[in-house]
Short mmCIF file of C-alpha atoms in Angstrom, two decimals:
data_model
loop_
_atom_site.label_atom_id
_atom_site.label_comp_id
_atom_site.label_asym_id
_atom_site.label_seq_id
_atom_site.Cartn_x
_atom_site.Cartn_y
_atom_site.Cartn_z
CA MET A 1 -84.04 -30.88 48.42
CA SER A 2 -87.77 -31.70 47.23
CA PHE A 3 -90.94 -29.86 48.11
CA ASP A 4 -93.15 -33.52 47.68
CA LYS A 5 -93.95 -34.01 51.30
CA PHE A 6 -95.77 -30.59 51.34
CA LYS A 7 -96.96 -29.90 48.46
CA PRO A 8 -100.60 -32.16 49.60
CA LYS A 9 -101.27 -29.49 52.68
CA TYR A 10 -99.68 -26.14 50.40
CA LYS A 11 -99.44 -24.84 47.21
CA ILE A 12 -95.72 -24.10 46.01
CA HIS A 13 -95.39 -21.20 44.44
CA GLU A 14 -93.93 -21.25 40.79
CA GLU A 15 -91.27 -18.92 41.61
CA THR A 16 -89.99 -20.82 44.65
CA GLU A 17 -89.82 -24.39 42.52
CA SER A 18 -87.87 -22.15 39.85
CA TYR A 19 -85.86 -20.52 42.08
CA PHE A 20 -84.67 -23.84 44.12
CA LYS A 21 -84.14 -25.73 40.96
CA LEU A 22 -82.08 -23.04 40.11
CA ARG A 23 -79.80 -23.16 42.80
CA ALA A 24 -79.82 -27.01 42.71
CA GLU A 25 -77.78 -26.65 38.69
CA ALA A 26 -75.58 -24.08 40.42
CA GLY A 27 -74.46 -26.76 42.91
CA MET A 28 -75.46 -24.21 45.90
CA LYS A 29 -74.84 -26.00 49.12
CA SER A 30 -76.52 -24.83 51.75
CA TYR A 31 -74.56 -22.94 55.07
CA ASP A 32 -74.43 -25.97 57.87
CA GLN A 33 -72.36 -28.35 54.40
CA VAL A 34 -69.46 -25.13 54.30
CA THR A 35 -67.08 -23.14 56.16
CA VAL A 36 -68.32 -19.66 57.79
CA GLU A 37 -66.08 -17.65 55.06
CA GLU A 38 -67.96 -20.26 52.04
CA ALA A 39 -71.35 -19.45 53.48
CA ARG A 40 -70.84 -15.50 53.53
CA GLU A 41 -69.46 -15.93 49.67
CA GLY A 42 -72.60 -18.14 48.71
CA ASN A 43 -74.74 -15.76 50.22
CA ILE A 44 -73.16 -12.44 48.61
CA ALA A 45 -72.94 -14.77 45.35
CA ASN A 46 -77.05 -15.60 45.84
CA ALA A 47 -77.78 -12.27 46.32
CA LYS A 48 -75.73 -11.27 42.80
CA ARG A 49 -77.88 -13.41 40.60
CA PHE A 50 -81.69 -13.59 42.70
CA ALA A 51 -81.51 -10.12 44.02
CA GLY A 52 -81.49 -8.48 40.19
CA THR A 53 -81.61 -4.21 40.24
CA THR A 54 -84.08 -1.21 39.97
CA GLU A 55 -84.16 1.84 38.98
CA PHE A 56 -83.05 4.44 40.99
CA GLU A 57 -82.71 8.33 41.32
CA GLY A 58 -80.81 10.14 43.45
CA THR A 59 -77.70 9.73 45.88
CA VAL A 60 -76.19 6.80 47.82
CA LYS A 61 -73.99 7.82 50.32
CA GLU A 62 -71.09 5.97 52.91
CA PHE A 63 -70.87 6.59 56.23
CA SER A 64 -69.16 4.73 59.27
CA VAL A 65 -71.19 5.65 62.66
CA PRO A 66 -68.59 6.16 65.87
CA SER A 67 -68.90 3.25 67.86
CA LYS A 68 -66.37 2.51 71.25
CA GLN A 69 -66.85 -1.38 70.05
CA CYS A 70 -65.59 -0.95 66.79
CA ILE A 71 -62.62 1.24 66.26
CA ASP A 72 -63.06 2.07 62.39
CA GLY A 73 -67.10 2.78 63.35
CA ILE A 74 -70.30 0.97 61.81
CA PRO A 75 -70.32 1.15 58.09
CA ILE A 76 -73.42 2.40 56.77
CA THR A 77 -74.55 3.11 53.44
CA VAL A 78 -77.56 6.32 53.11
CA TYR A 79 -80.01 6.14 49.98
CA ARG A 80 -81.89 9.75 49.44
CA SER A 81 -84.25 8.69 46.65
CA LYS A 82 -84.91 12.31 44.34
CA HIS A 83 -88.39 11.52 45.46
CA CYS A 84 -87.46 12.24 48.68
CA ASP A 85 -87.35 15.90 47.70
CA LEU A 86 -91.31 16.18 47.28
CA CYS A 87 -91.56 15.15 50.84
CA VAL A 88 -91.32 18.06 53.94
CA ALA A 89 -90.10 15.98 56.21
CA PRO A 90 -89.07 12.00 54.72
CA SER A 91 -88.81 9.56 57.11
CA VAL A 92 -85.50 7.40 57.88
CA PHE A 93 -85.94 3.87 57.78
CA VAL A 94 -83.15 1.85 59.21
CA TYR A 95 -82.53 -1.53 57.25
CA PHE A 96 -81.06 -4.59 59.32
CA HIS A 97 -80.04 -7.43 56.37
CA GLY A 98 -80.69 -10.55 57.39
CA GLY A 99 -78.34 -13.78 57.29
CA GLY A 100 -78.21 -15.93 61.06
CA ASN A 101 -76.66 -13.25 62.61
CA VAL A 102 -73.88 -15.39 60.49
CA VAL A 103 -73.81 -14.30 57.25
CA GLY A 104 -75.62 -11.44 55.33
CA CYS A 105 -74.02 -7.55 53.94
CA ARG A 106 -75.06 -4.50 53.04
CA GLN A 107 -74.50 -5.93 50.15
CA THR A 108 -77.33 -8.24 49.97
CA VAL A 109 -79.93 -6.38 50.45
CA ASP A 110 -79.42 -3.25 48.24
CA THR A 111 -81.80 -3.78 45.47
CA ILE A 112 -84.48 -3.60 48.38
CA CYS A 113 -83.01 -0.76 50.25
CA ARG A 114 -83.30 1.56 46.63
CA ILE A 115 -86.28 0.18 46.20
CA PHE A 116 -88.00 1.13 49.46
CA SER A 117 -86.21 4.70 49.17
CA ARG A 118 -88.05 5.41 45.25
CA ASP A 119 -91.21 3.65 46.64
CA ALA A 120 -92.04 4.88 50.19
CA PRO A 121 -90.16 7.33 49.40
CA CYS A 122 -88.08 7.56 52.18
CA VAL A 123 -84.24 8.24 53.50
CA VAL A 124 -82.97 4.42 53.98
CA VAL A 125 -80.33 3.34 56.22
CA ASN A 126 -78.58 -0.10 55.34
CA VAL A 127 -76.52 -1.45 58.20
CA GLU A 128 -72.80 -3.11 58.34
CA TYR A 129 -73.60 -5.11 61.93
CA ARG A 130 -70.58 -7.24 63.38
CA LEU A 131 -71.23 -11.42 62.77
CA ALA A 132 -70.55 -14.41 64.48
CA PRO A 133 -68.49 -16.09 65.52
CA GLU A 134 -66.25 -13.38 65.35
CA HIS A 135 -68.51 -11.26 67.47
CA ARG A 136 -71.34 -13.31 69.60
CA TRP A 137 -74.32 -12.03 70.88
CA PRO A 138 -74.83 -9.29 71.93
CA SER A 139 -72.18 -7.29 69.57
CA ASN A 140 -74.92 -6.90 66.07
CA HIS A 141 -77.31 -6.11 69.12
CA GLU A 142 -75.05 -3.27 70.56
CA ASP A 143 -74.43 -2.19 66.88
CA ALA A 144 -77.92 -1.61 65.83
CA ILE A 145 -78.63 0.29 69.26
CA CYS A 146 -75.22 2.49 68.33
CA VAL A 147 -76.59 3.30 64.70
CA VAL A 148 -80.39 4.10 65.34
CA ARG A 149 -79.21 6.47 68.32
CA TRP A 150 -76.49 8.31 65.86
CA VAL A 151 -79.30 8.62 62.84
CA LYS A 152 -81.88 10.19 65.54
CA MET A 153 -79.33 12.66 66.37
CA ASN A 154 -78.13 12.72 62.71
CA LYS A 155 -81.28 13.29 60.66
CA GLY A 156 -79.67 16.29 59.07
CA LEU A 157 -76.43 15.05 57.54
CA ILE A 158 -78.30 11.97 55.69
CA GLY A 159 -80.75 13.96 54.04
CA ALA A 160 -83.83 14.04 56.56
CA VAL A 161 -84.87 16.47 58.51
CA ASN A 162 -85.37 16.57 62.50
CA GLU A 163 -89.18 16.38 62.33
CA SER A 164 -88.48 12.82 60.25
CA THR A 165 -89.88 9.72 61.69
CA VAL A 166 -87.29 7.00 62.53
CA GLY A 167 -88.57 3.93 61.79
CA VAL A 168 -86.55 0.20 61.65
CA GLY A 169 -86.98 -2.68 59.86
CA GLY A 170 -84.89 -6.08 58.89
CA ASP A 171 -85.33 -9.57 57.56
CA SER A 172 -84.82 -12.74 59.68
CA ALA A 173 -82.19 -12.38 62.59
CA GLY A 174 -82.00 -8.29 61.07
CA GLY A 175 -86.10 -8.38 62.33
CA ARG A 176 -84.79 -8.85 65.18
CA LEU A 177 -82.63 -6.87 65.76
CA ALA A 178 -85.42 -4.45 64.28
CA ALA A 179 -87.73 -5.83 66.80
CA MET A 180 -84.97 -5.61 70.14
CA VAL A 181 -84.16 -1.58 68.99
CA CYS A 182 -87.89 -0.81 69.54
CA HIS A 183 -87.82 -2.23 73.22
CA ASP A 184 -84.48 -0.39 73.91
CA LEU A 185 -84.86 2.70 72.27
CA PRO A 186 -87.53 5.73 72.71
CA GLU A 187 -89.39 7.51 69.98
CA ILE A 188 -89.09 5.05 67.10
CA ASN A 189 -92.14 5.43 64.94
CA TYR A 190 -92.71 1.96 63.25
CA GLN A 191 -90.97 -1.59 62.88
CA VAL A 192 -91.23 -3.56 59.57
CA LEU A 193 -90.12 -7.45 61.07
CA VAL A 194 -90.03 -9.42 57.71
CA TYR A 195 -90.24 -12.77 58.59
CA PRO A 196 -88.09 -12.57 62.35
CA SER A 197 -86.56 -14.60 64.53
CA VAL A 198 -87.95 -13.41 67.83
CA ASP A 199 -87.93 -16.25 69.67
CA LEU A 200 -84.54 -18.66 69.46
CA ARG A 201 -85.96 -21.92 72.11
CA ARG A 202 -87.65 -22.10 68.61
CA ASN A 203 -90.79 -24.39 70.22
CA TYR A 204 -93.65 -23.62 67.56
CA LYS A 205 -95.33 -25.74 65.15
CA SER A 206 -93.82 -24.39 61.54
CA ALA A 207 -90.15 -25.21 63.13
CA GLU A 208 -91.30 -28.68 63.04
CA GLU A 209 -93.32 -28.79 60.49
CA PHE A 210 -90.53 -27.43 57.80
CA ALA A 211 -87.51 -28.37 60.12
CA GLU A 212 -86.78 -29.82 56.15
CA MET A 213 -87.60 -27.27 53.99
CA PRO A 214 -85.88 -25.63 51.75
CA GLY A 215 -84.73 -22.61 52.68
CA LEU A 216 -84.34 -22.92 56.30
CA THR A 217 -83.72 -26.22 57.54
CA LYS A 218 -83.55 -26.96 61.39
CA LYS A 219 -79.62 -27.81 60.22
CA MET A 220 -79.31 -24.66 59.34
CA THR A 221 -80.68 -23.12 62.65
CA ASP A 222 -78.78 -24.97 64.53
CA TRP A 223 -75.42 -24.30 62.85
CA PHE A 224 -76.38 -20.34 62.83
CA ARG A 225 -77.45 -20.34 66.51
CA GLU A 226 -74.22 -22.40 67.73
CA LYS A 227 -72.19 -19.92 66.26
CA TYR A 228 -74.25 -16.67 67.19
CA ILE A 229 -75.45 -17.85 71.15
CA ASP A 230 -74.37 -19.70 74.13
CA GLU A 231 -77.29 -21.69 75.26
CA ALA A 232 -77.30 -20.31 79.02
CA ASP A 233 -78.50 -17.05 76.76
CA ILE A 234 -81.56 -18.01 74.36
CA THR A 235 -83.88 -17.20 76.85
CA ASN A 236 -82.33 -13.52 77.94
CA PRO A 237 -85.33 -11.16 76.83
CA LYS A 238 -82.97 -9.07 74.85
CA ALA A 239 -81.87 -12.54 72.89
CA SER A 240 -85.03 -13.77 72.59
CA THR A 241 -87.45 -9.97 72.16
CA ILE A 242 -91.00 -12.52 72.48
CA LEU A 243 -89.51 -13.15 76.14
CA GLN A 244 -89.49 -8.90 76.57
CA LYS A 245 -91.74 -8.25 80.30
CA ASN A 246 -93.53 -4.92 78.70
CA PHE A 247 -95.03 -4.46 75.36
CA LYS A 248 -96.74 -0.87 75.96
CA GLY A 249 -96.12 1.73 73.83
CA LEU A 250 -94.00 0.17 71.16
CA PRO A 251 -94.54 1.34 67.51
CA PRO A 252 -96.42 0.04 65.06
CA ALA A 253 -95.64 -3.12 63.31
CA LEU A 254 -95.99 -4.23 60.21
CA MET A 255 -95.05 -8.26 59.90
CA ILE A 256 -94.28 -10.15 56.44
CA LEU A 257 -94.06 -13.77 57.03
CA ALA A 258 -93.44 -16.53 54.48
CA GLU A 259 -96.38 -19.44 54.32
CA LEU A 260 -93.34 -22.47 54.44
CA ASP A 261 -91.13 -21.02 56.86
CA GLN A 262 -90.15 -22.83 60.54
CA ASN A 263 -89.88 -18.73 61.66
CA ARG A 264 -93.50 -18.53 60.49
CA ASP A 265 -95.43 -18.80 64.24
CA GLN A 266 -93.47 -17.45 66.00
CA GLY A 267 -94.10 -14.25 64.08
CA TYR A 268 -97.59 -15.03 64.66
CA ALA A 269 -97.22 -15.39 67.91
CA TYR A 270 -94.97 -11.88 68.39
CA HIS A 271 -97.28 -10.05 66.53
CA GLU A 272 -100.75 -11.92 69.27
CA LYS A 273 -98.37 -10.53 72.03
CA LEU A 274 -98.29 -6.99 70.54
CA LYS A 275 -101.97 -6.45 69.83
CA GLU A 276 -102.09 -7.82 73.51
CA GLU A 277 -100.50 -5.17 74.64
CA GLY A 278 -102.32 -2.29 72.24
CA VAL A 279 -99.81 -2.20 69.88
CA LYS A 280 -100.65 -1.43 66.15
CA SER A 281 -99.65 -4.60 64.31
CA GLN A 282 -100.39 -5.37 60.82
CA ILE A 283 -100.01 -9.31 59.45
CA PHE A 284 -98.74 -9.97 55.37
CA THR A 285 -98.08 -13.91 54.90
CA VAL A 286 -97.19 -14.90 51.54
CA LYS A 287 -98.32 -18.07 50.67
CA GLY A 288 -96.78 -20.82 48.39
CA VAL A 289 -92.94 -18.96 49.56
CA THR A 290 -90.12 -19.93 51.52
CA HIS A 291 -87.92 -18.02 54.40
CA GLY A 292 -85.57 -15.84 52.28
CA PHE A 293 -87.37 -14.44 49.61
CA PHE A 294 -87.20 -10.96 50.71
CA HIS A 295 -84.53 -9.12 49.62
CA LEU A 296 -84.35 -11.38 45.76
CA PRO A 297 -86.92 -9.45 43.51
CA GLY A 298 -85.19 -10.08 40.53
CA HIS A 299 -86.06 -13.93 40.90
CA PHE A 300 -89.48 -13.25 43.65
CA LYS A 301 -90.98 -10.78 40.72
CA GLU A 302 -94.42 -11.67 42.10
CA CYS A 303 -94.33 -12.66 45.55
CA CYS A 304 -91.87 -9.39 46.54
CA LEU A 305 -93.97 -7.00 44.87
CA ARG A 306 -96.41 -7.63 46.58
CA ALA A 307 -94.69 -7.66 50.27
CA HIS A 308 -92.59 -3.88 49.18
CA GLU A 309 -95.79 -2.63 48.19
CA LYS A 310 -96.92 -3.58 51.68
CA VAL A 311 -93.90 -2.11 53.36
CA SER A 312 -93.78 1.03 51.08
CA LYS A 313 -97.54 1.52 52.26
CA PHE A 314 -96.87 1.40 55.67
CA ILE A 315 -93.83 3.46 55.45
CA LYS A 316 -95.85 5.90 54.08
CA ALA A 317 -98.18 5.78 56.32
CA ASN A 318 -95.82 6.29 59.21
CA SER A 319 -94.02 9.14 58.06
#
């Protein structure tokens, strides 16, 4: 894949160019060209290679959240940095990984969860929700609601206190889950939506403009959607969050968008909808990057640093 057709209009960040060059050299394939199992393995391999590691002092614990839908519960990983000891009431930040509802897992966002727990500082809950096609819509939405409810009732168990605020966040498909939780559950204190797919209809200029942009092509979004949800359900407001009727009383939002991304314009549209209803919403668009950069700070050092600093500052402001 080449960036040549986009260069007359956009300045491609050098981290973006080198990332896709390295992927091509390693023979990494697009998800729509392989089986679901191979796509999931490729997603983990990609994170292992490009997410990097970070210094972290604190505890990392595994829990299983009881669920009627999951016999063994919903697995979560809870990160509590030692810096949380300096907070009277460290916030709890529940994070949902991306991956088009089909690929992705806790492992792929492990590094950024450590970064937020250390730098905000806060208690981060990393959620292993169910994936399609084995578990189609609305399975992962049910899991997201279940985990956040449990977290709100078990703050002490995970290293927070009763007075701790609770926020939600996620990237791409995980950003949509985070946005939906805010509509379905009361008393969420803040939301961090990273290039969220809040409108599965995808009728936006950026979806057309970047249909062949490396990172997230139209073929990939079609592949994800077909595996996740029936066509008739796409306009359900619980699937396409932007179609919700009521936005009043939603928590403050931070939107992190990638400039060269199909999801960019639906992010702008959601931001505008929040603002129209009096919800505090701010946007940070990272120039020259494509969809998928946010959880890969090992490679996107400069681009991730700026975006991650915004997130930690936002969590701190809402703690």
